[in-house]
Coordinates of C-alpha atoms in Angstrom, one line a residue:
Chain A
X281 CA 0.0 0.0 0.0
X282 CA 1.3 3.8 -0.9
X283 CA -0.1 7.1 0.1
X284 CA -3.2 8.2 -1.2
X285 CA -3.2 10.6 -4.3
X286 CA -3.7 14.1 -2.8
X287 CA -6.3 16.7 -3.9
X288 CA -5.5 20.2 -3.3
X289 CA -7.5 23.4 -4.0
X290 CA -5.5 26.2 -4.9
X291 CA -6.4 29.8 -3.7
X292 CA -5.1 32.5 -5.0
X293 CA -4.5 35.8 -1.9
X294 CA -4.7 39.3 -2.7
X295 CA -3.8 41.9 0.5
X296 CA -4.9 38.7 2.8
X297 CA -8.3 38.2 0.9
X298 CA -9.2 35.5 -1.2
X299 CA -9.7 36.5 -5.0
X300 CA -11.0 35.4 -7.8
X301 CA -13.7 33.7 -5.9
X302 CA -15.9 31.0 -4.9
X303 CA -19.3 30.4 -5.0
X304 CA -19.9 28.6 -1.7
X305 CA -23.4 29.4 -0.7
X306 CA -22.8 28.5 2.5
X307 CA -20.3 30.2 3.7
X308 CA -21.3 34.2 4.5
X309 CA -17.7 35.3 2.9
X310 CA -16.7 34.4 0.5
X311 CA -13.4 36.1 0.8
X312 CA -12.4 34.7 3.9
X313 CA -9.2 32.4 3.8
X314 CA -10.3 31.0 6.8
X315 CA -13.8 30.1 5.9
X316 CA -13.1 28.9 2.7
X317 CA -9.8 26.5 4.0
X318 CA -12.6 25.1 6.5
X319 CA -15.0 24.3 4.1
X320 CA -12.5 22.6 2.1
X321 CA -11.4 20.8 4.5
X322 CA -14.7 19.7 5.7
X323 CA -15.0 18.7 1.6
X324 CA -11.9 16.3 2.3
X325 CA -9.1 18.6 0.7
X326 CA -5.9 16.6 1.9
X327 CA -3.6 20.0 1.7
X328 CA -4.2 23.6 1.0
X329 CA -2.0 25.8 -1.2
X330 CA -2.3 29.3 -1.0
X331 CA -0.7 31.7 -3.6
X332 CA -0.1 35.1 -2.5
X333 CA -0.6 37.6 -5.2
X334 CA 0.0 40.6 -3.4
X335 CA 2.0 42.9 -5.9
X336 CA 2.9 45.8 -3.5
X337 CA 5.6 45.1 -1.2
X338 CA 3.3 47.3 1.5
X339 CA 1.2 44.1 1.2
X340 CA 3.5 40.9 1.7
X341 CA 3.3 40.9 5.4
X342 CA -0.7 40.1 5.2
X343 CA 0.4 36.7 4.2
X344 CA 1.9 35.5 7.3
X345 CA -1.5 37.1 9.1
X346 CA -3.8 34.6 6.8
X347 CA -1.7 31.1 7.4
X348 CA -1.7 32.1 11.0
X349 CA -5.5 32.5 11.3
X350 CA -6.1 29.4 8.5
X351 CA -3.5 27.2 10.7
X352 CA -5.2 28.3 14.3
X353 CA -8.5 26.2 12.7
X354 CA -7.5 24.6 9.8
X355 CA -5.8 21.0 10.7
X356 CA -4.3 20.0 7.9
X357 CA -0.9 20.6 5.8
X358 CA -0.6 24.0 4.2
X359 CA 1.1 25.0 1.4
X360 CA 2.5 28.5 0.8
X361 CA 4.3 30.4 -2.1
X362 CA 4.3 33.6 -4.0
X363 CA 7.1 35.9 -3.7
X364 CA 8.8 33.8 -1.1
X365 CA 12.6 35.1 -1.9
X366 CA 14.8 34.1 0.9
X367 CA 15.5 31.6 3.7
X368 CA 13.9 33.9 6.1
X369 CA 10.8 34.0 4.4
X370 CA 10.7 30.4 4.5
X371 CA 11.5 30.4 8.0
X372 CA 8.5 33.2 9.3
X373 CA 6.2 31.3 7.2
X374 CA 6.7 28.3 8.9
X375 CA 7.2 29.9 12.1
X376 CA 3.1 31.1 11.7
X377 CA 1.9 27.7 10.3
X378 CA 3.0 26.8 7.0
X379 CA 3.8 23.4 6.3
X380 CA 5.5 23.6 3.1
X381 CA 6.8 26.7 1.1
X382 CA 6.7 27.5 -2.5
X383 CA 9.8 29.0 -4.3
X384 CA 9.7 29.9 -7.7
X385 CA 11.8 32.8 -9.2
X386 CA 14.2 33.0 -6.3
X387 CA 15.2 29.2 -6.7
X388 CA 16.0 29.4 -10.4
X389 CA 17.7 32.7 -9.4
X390 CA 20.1 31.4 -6.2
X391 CA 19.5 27.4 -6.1
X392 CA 21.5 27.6 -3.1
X393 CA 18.4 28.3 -1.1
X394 CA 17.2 25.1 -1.9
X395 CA 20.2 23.4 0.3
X396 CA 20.1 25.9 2.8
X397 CA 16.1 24.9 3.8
X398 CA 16.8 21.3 3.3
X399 CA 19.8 21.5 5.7
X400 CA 18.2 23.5 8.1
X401 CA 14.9 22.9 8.5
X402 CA 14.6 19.4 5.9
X403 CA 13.4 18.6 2.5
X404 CA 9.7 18.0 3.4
X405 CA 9.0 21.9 4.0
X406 CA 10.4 23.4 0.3
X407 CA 8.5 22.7 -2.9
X408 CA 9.7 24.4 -6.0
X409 CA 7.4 25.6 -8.4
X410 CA 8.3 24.8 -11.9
X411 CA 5.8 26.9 -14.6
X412 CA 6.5 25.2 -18.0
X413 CA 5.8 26.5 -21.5
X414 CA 6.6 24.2 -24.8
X415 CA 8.8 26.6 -26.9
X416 CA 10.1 25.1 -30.2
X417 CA 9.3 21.5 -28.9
X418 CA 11.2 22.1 -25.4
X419 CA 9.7 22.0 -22.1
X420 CA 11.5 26.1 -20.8
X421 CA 10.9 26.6 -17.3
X422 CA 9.4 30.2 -16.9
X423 CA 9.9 32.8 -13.5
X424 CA 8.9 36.5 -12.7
X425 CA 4.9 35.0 -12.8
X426 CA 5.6 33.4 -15.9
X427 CA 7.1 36.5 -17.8
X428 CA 10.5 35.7 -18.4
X429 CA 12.2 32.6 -20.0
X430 CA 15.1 31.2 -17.7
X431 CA 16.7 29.2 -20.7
X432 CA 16.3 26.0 -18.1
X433 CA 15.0 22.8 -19.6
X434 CA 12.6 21.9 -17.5
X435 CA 13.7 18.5 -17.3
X436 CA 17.3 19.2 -16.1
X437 CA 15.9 22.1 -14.1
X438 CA 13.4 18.9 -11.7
X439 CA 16.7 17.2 -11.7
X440 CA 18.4 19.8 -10.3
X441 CA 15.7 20.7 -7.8
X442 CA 15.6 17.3 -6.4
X443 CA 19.6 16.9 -6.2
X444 CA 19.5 20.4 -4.2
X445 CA 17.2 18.5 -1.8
X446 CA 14.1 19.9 -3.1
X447 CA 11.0 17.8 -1.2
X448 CA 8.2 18.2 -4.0
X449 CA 7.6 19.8 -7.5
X450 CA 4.8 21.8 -8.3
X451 CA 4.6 21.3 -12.1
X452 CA 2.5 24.0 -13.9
X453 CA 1.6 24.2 -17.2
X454 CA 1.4 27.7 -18.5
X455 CA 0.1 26.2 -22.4
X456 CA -2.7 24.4 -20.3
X457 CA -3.4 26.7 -17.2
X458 CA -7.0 28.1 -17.8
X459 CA -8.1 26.2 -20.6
X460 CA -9.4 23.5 -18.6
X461 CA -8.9 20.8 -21.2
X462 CA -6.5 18.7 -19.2
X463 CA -3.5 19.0 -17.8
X464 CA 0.0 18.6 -20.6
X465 CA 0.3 14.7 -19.8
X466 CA 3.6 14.4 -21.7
X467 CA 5.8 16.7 -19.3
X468 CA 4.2 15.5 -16.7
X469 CA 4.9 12.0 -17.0
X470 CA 8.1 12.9 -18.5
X471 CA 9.1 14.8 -15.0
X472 CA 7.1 12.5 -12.6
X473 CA 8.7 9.3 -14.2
X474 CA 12.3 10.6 -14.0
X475 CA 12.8 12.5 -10.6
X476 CA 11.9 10.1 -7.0
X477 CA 10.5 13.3 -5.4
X478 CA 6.7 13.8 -5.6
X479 CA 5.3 15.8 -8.8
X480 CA 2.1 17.7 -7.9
X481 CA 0.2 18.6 -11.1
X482 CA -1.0 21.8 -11.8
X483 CA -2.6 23.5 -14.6
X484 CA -5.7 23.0 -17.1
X485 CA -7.9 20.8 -15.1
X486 CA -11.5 21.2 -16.1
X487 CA -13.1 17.6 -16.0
X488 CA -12.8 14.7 -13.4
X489 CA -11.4 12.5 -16.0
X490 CA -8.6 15.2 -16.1
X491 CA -7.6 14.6 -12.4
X492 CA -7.9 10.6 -13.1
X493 CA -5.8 11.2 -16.6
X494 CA -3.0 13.4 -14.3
X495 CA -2.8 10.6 -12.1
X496 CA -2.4 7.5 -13.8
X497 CA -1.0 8.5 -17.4
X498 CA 0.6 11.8 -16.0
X499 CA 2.1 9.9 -12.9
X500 CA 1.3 12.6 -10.9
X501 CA 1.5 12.1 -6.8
X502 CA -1.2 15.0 -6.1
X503 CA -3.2 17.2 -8.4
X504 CA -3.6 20.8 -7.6
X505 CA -6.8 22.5 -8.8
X506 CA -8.4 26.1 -8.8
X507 CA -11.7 27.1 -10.8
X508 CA -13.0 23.7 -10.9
X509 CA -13.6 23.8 -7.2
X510 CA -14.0 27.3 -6.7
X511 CA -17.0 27.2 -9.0
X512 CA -19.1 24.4 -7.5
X513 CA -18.0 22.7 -10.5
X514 CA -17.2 19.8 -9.0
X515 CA -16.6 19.3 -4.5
X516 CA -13.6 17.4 -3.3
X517 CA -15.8 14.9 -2.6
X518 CA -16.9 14.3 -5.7
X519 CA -14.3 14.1 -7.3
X520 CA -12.6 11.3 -4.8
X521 CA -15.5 9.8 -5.3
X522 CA -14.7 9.3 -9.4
X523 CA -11.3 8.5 -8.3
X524 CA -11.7 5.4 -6.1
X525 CA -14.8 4.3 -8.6
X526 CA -11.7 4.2 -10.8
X527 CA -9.4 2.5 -8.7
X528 CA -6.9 4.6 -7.3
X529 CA -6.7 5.1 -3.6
X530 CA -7.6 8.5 -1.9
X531 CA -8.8 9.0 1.3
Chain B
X101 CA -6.7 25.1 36.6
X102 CA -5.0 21.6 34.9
X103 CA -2.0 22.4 32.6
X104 CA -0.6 20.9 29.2
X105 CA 2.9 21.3 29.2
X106 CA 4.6 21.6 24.9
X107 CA 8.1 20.5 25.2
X108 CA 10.4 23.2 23.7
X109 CA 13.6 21.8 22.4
X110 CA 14.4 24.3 19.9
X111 CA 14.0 22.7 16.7
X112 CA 10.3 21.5 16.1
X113 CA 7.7 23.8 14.8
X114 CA 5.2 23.8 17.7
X115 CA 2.2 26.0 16.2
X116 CA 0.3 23.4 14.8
X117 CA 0.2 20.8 18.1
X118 CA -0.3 23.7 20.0
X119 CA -3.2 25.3 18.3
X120 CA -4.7 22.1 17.6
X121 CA -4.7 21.0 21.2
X122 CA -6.3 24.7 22.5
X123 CA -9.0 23.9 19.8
X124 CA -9.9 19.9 21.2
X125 CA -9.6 21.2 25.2
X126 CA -11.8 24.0 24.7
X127 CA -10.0 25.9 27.5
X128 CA -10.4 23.3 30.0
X129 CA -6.8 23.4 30.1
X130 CA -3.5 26.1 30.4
X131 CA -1.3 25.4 27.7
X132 CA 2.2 26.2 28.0
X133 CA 5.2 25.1 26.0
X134 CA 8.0 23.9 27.8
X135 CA 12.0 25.3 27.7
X136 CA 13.2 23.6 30.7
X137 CA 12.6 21.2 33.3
X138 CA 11.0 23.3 35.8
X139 CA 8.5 24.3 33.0
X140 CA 7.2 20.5 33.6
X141 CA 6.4 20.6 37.2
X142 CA 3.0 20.6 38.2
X143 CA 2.0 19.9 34.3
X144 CA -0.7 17.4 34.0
X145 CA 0.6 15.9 30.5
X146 CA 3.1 16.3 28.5
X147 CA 3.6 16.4 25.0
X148 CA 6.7 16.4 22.9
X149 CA 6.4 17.2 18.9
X150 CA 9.6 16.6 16.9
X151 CA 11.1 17.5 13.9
X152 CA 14.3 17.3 12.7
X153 CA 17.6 15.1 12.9
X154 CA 17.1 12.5 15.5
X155 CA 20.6 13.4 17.1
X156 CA 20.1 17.1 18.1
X157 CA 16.8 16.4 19.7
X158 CA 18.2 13.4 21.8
X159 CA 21.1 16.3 22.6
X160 CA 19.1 18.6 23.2
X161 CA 16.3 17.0 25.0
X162 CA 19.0 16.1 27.7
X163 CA 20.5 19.0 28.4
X164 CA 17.6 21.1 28.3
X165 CA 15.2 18.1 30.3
X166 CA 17.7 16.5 32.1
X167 CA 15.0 14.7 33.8
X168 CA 12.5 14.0 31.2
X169 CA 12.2 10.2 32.0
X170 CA 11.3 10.8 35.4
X171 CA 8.8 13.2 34.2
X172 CA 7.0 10.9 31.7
X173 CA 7.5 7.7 33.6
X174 CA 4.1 8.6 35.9
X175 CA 2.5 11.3 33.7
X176 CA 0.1 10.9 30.4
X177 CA 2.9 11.7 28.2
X178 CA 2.3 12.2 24.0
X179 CA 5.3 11.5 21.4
X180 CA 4.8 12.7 17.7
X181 CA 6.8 11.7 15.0
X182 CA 10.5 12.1 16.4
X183 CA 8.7 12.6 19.6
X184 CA 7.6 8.6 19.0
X185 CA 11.3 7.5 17.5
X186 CA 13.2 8.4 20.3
X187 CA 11.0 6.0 22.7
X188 CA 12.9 3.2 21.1
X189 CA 16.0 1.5 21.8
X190 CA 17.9 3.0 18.9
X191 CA 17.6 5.0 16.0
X192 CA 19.8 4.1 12.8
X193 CA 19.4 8.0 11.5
X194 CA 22.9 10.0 12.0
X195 CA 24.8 7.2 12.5
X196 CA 23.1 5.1 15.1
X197 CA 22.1 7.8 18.2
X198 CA 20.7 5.4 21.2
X199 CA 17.6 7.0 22.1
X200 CA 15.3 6.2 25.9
X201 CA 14.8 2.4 24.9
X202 CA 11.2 3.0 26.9
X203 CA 9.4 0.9 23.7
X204 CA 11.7 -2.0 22.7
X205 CA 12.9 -2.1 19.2
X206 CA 14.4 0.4 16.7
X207 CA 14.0 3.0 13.7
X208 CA 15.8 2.3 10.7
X209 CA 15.8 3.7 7.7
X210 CA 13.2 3.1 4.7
X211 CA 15.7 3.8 1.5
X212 CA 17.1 0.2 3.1
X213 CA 14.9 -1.7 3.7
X214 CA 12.0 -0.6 0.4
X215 CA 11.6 -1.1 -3.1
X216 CA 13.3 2.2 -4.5
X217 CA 9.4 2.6 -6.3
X218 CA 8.1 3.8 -3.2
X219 CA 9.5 7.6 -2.6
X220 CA 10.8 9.0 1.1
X221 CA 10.4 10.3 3.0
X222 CA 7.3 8.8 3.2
X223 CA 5.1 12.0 3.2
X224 CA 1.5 12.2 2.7
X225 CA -1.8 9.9 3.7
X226 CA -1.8 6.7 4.8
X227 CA -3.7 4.1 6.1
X228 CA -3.6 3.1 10.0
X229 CA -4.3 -0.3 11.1
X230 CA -5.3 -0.8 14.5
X231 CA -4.2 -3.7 16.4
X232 CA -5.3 -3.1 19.7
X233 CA -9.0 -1.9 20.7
X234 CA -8.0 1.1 22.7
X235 CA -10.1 4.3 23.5
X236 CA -7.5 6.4 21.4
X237 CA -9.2 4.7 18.8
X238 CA -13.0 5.8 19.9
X239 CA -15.1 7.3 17.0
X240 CA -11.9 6.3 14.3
X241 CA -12.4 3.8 12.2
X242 CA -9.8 1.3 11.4
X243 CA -7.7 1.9 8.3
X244 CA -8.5 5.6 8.3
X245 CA -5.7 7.8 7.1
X246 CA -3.6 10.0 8.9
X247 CA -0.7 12.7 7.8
X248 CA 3.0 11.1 8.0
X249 CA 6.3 13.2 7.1
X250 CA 9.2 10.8 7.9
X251 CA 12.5 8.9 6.5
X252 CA 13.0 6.4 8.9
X253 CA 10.6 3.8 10.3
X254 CA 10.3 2.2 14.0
X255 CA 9.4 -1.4 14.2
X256 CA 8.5 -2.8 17.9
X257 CA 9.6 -6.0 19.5
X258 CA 6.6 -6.3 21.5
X259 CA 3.9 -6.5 19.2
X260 CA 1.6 -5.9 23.0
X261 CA 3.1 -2.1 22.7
X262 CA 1.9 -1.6 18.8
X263 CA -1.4 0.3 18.8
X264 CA -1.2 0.1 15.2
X265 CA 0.9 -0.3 12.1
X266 CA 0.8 0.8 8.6
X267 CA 2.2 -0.3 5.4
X268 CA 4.8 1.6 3.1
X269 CA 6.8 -0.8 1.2
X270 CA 6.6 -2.6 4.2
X271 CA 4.9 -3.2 7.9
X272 CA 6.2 -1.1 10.4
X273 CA 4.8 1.0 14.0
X274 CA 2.3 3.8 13.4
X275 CA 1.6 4.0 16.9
X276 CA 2.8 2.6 20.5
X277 CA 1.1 2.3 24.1
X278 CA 3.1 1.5 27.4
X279 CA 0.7 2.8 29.9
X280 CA 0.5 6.3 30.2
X281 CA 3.0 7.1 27.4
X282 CA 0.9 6.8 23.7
X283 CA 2.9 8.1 21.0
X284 CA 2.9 8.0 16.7
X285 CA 4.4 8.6 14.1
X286 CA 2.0 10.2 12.2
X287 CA 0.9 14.3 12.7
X288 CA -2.9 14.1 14.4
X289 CA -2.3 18.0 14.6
X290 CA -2.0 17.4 10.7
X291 CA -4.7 15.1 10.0
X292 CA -8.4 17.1 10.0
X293 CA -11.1 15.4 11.8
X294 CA -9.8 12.2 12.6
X295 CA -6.4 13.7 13.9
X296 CA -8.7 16.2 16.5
X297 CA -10.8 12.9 17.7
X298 CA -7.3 11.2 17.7
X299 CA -6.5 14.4 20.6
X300 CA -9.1 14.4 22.3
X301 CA -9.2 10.9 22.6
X302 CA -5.8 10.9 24.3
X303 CA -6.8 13.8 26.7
X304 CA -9.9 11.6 27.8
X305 CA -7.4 8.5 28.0
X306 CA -5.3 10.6 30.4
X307 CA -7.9 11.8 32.9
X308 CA -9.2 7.9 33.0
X309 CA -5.4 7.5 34.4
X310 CA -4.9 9.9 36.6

């Protein structure tokens, strides 16, 4: 027996409020972190990741204020990223409640702060998010929110990552993100099938059958999904539901 | 009022066992976390979280809490995750760092003993299989799943100490009971509903020992 394949709502944080919204009926705000990690939680959500979106630097410190709240009633692991830059935002973001931290841009800019977390604190805290685009038939790993081309493969970049003692890759596809017609099963399998660390797939789910594809042709360990849930689409629930009716273990 | 003492050893992040334990006691009791020794007296139970590299807890623990074992040998005492590992005899992480030997048996590591299919640390859900009836389990049923984060595994001698066991590549300890110690390697303060019953379970199993 292995661990079960991990769903995990995405919410994106502007100035400490959730945007882009949900449509929870029953939940009076809808732009409450707190209220809508409970509900998620109560939907079976095995982690949380919240991206902070914050642009002004005025801004950043309301991130630390919403995992603290979320993690004072929310029991489960939490996922953080968005402008995270140095060790010691990793650090004060665990420090309030984070269970794992997101690194992006700064990664690809000093890899060194990949070590440093693992050796201090250990690998199962840093996840590195890797946004993908396909450019003349190669998978280039993208940074600044997806505006500027690192000249990384993303293939060698994973490798890297998980060398560096990175504990998890967040593996978005910037061709599929928001076209909800699946997520781009050949890098995915191509990353999750080479590197041992787990590959949490991200980007362009829009369907059940998307999640289920993710898992078993992508290889993916977790699949990480916004709108879908957001929207009432689809609960957690449900969606577990089509997963074990299709034979792959979630909780 | 009765008190929870947090052991403090410097390296283990201590928000999410504290939080979650304020939320199950309802203010019924004080929580405190603990730096020293002294910060144990007159505590009711204990609790020690652990992260981190088995040696510098076990360092730390004893010169911080020189006294620990006298502490938790007649008091409802809570391990999690390194807080479980160093009950055992010995723990093969760093080297081989002998640990309190209050749970015969030792914690070894997976990459040696699994197919190199499954990935570690082991890190996610997974299924715990109770082998004792025991009123930690009360409103859980078997097999649920629980959060684990961990590289190396313990494996009991005394199968009468295993409270349950789960499988990753192979059968190993999820969870021990010697009285009024209960520890696990899995995060209850990580693991939603059934990790709050899990608590609350254990602060009911303590005031039935008292």
């Amino acid at each position: 027996m292995s661990v079960a394949k991990r769903i995990i709502p995405c919410l994106d944080v502007d100035k400490g409020r959730v945007v882009k919204g949900t449509n929870f009926i029953d939940i009076i705000d809808a732009g409450d972190p707190v209220e809508i990690a409970k509900k998620y939680d109560s939907e079976g959500a095995d982690e949380i990741t919240f991206l902070d979106i914050t642009a002004s630097h005025e801004g950043r410190d309301t991130i630390l204020d919403v995992v603290e709240k979320v993690a004072n009633e929310v029991f489960i692991p939490l996922t953080v990223g968005g402008g995270v830059s140095s060790f010691d935002d990793v650090r004060e973001l665990l420090s309030v409640g984070a269970d794992k931290v997101t690194i992006n841009t700064a990664a690809v800019s000093n890899p060194n702060i990949i070590n440093d977390v693992t050796e201090k604190i250990g690998r199962q805290c840093i996840v590195i998010a890797v946004d993908v685009k396909k450019i003349n038939n190669e998978y280039m790993v993208f940074t600044h929110g997806g505006r500027k081309n690192s000249n990384l493969r993303a293939y060698d970049w994973c490798i890297e990552c998980q060398k560096r003692g990175a504990g998890e890759i967040l593996l978005t596809s910037m061709d599929k993100d928001g076209t909800k017609d699946g997520f781009d099963l050949e890098i995915l399998n191509n990353i999750s099938s080479t590197i041992d660390i787990p590959v949490v797939a991200s980007g362009g789910a829009g369907k059940l059958e998307h999640l289920y594809d993710a898992i078993e042709i992508g290889n993916a360990d977790a699949v990480l999904a916004a709108s879908i849930f957001h929207f009432g689409e689809f609960t957690i629930n449900q969606a577990k539901e089509y997963l074990k009716g299709k034979g792959i273990l979630v909780r | 009022m009765k008190k929870i003492s947090v052991i403090d050893y410097g390296m283990s992040n201590l928000h999410s066992v504290f939080k979650s334990f304020q939320k199950v006691t309802d203010k019924k009791y004080a929580l405190s976390v603990a730096n020293s020794s002294k910060d144990l007296e007159g505590a009711s139970i204990i609790i020690l979280p652990g992260q981190g590299a088995v040696n510098s807890c076990m360092d730390r623990l004893k010169s911080k809490f020189p006294d620990l074992e006298k502490h938790i040998a007649n008091k409802p005492f809570l391990g999690i995750c390194l807080g479980f590992q160093i009950l055992f005899n010995k723990s093969f992480e760093d080297g081989g760092v002998n640990c309190f030997s209050i749970i015969d048996g030792t914690v070894n590591d997976f990459r040696n003993d699994i197919d190199s299919k499954y990935k570690v640390p082991h890190m996610g859900w997974n299924m715990v299989n109770q082998q004792q009836d025991h009123p930690i389990w009360d409103n859980i049923s078997n097999n649920s799943f629980f959060y684990f984060v961990h590289s190396y595994y313990a494996k009991a001698n005394d199968s009468s100490r295993e409270l349950s066991t789960t499988d990753y590549g192979i059968n190993f300890t999820s969870s021990v009971i010697k009285d009024n110690i209960f520890a696990c390697q899995f995060h209850p303060e990580k693991s939603s509903a059934n990790g709050l019953q899990l608590l609350s379970n254990f602060i009911s199993y303590s005031e039935s020992i008292e």
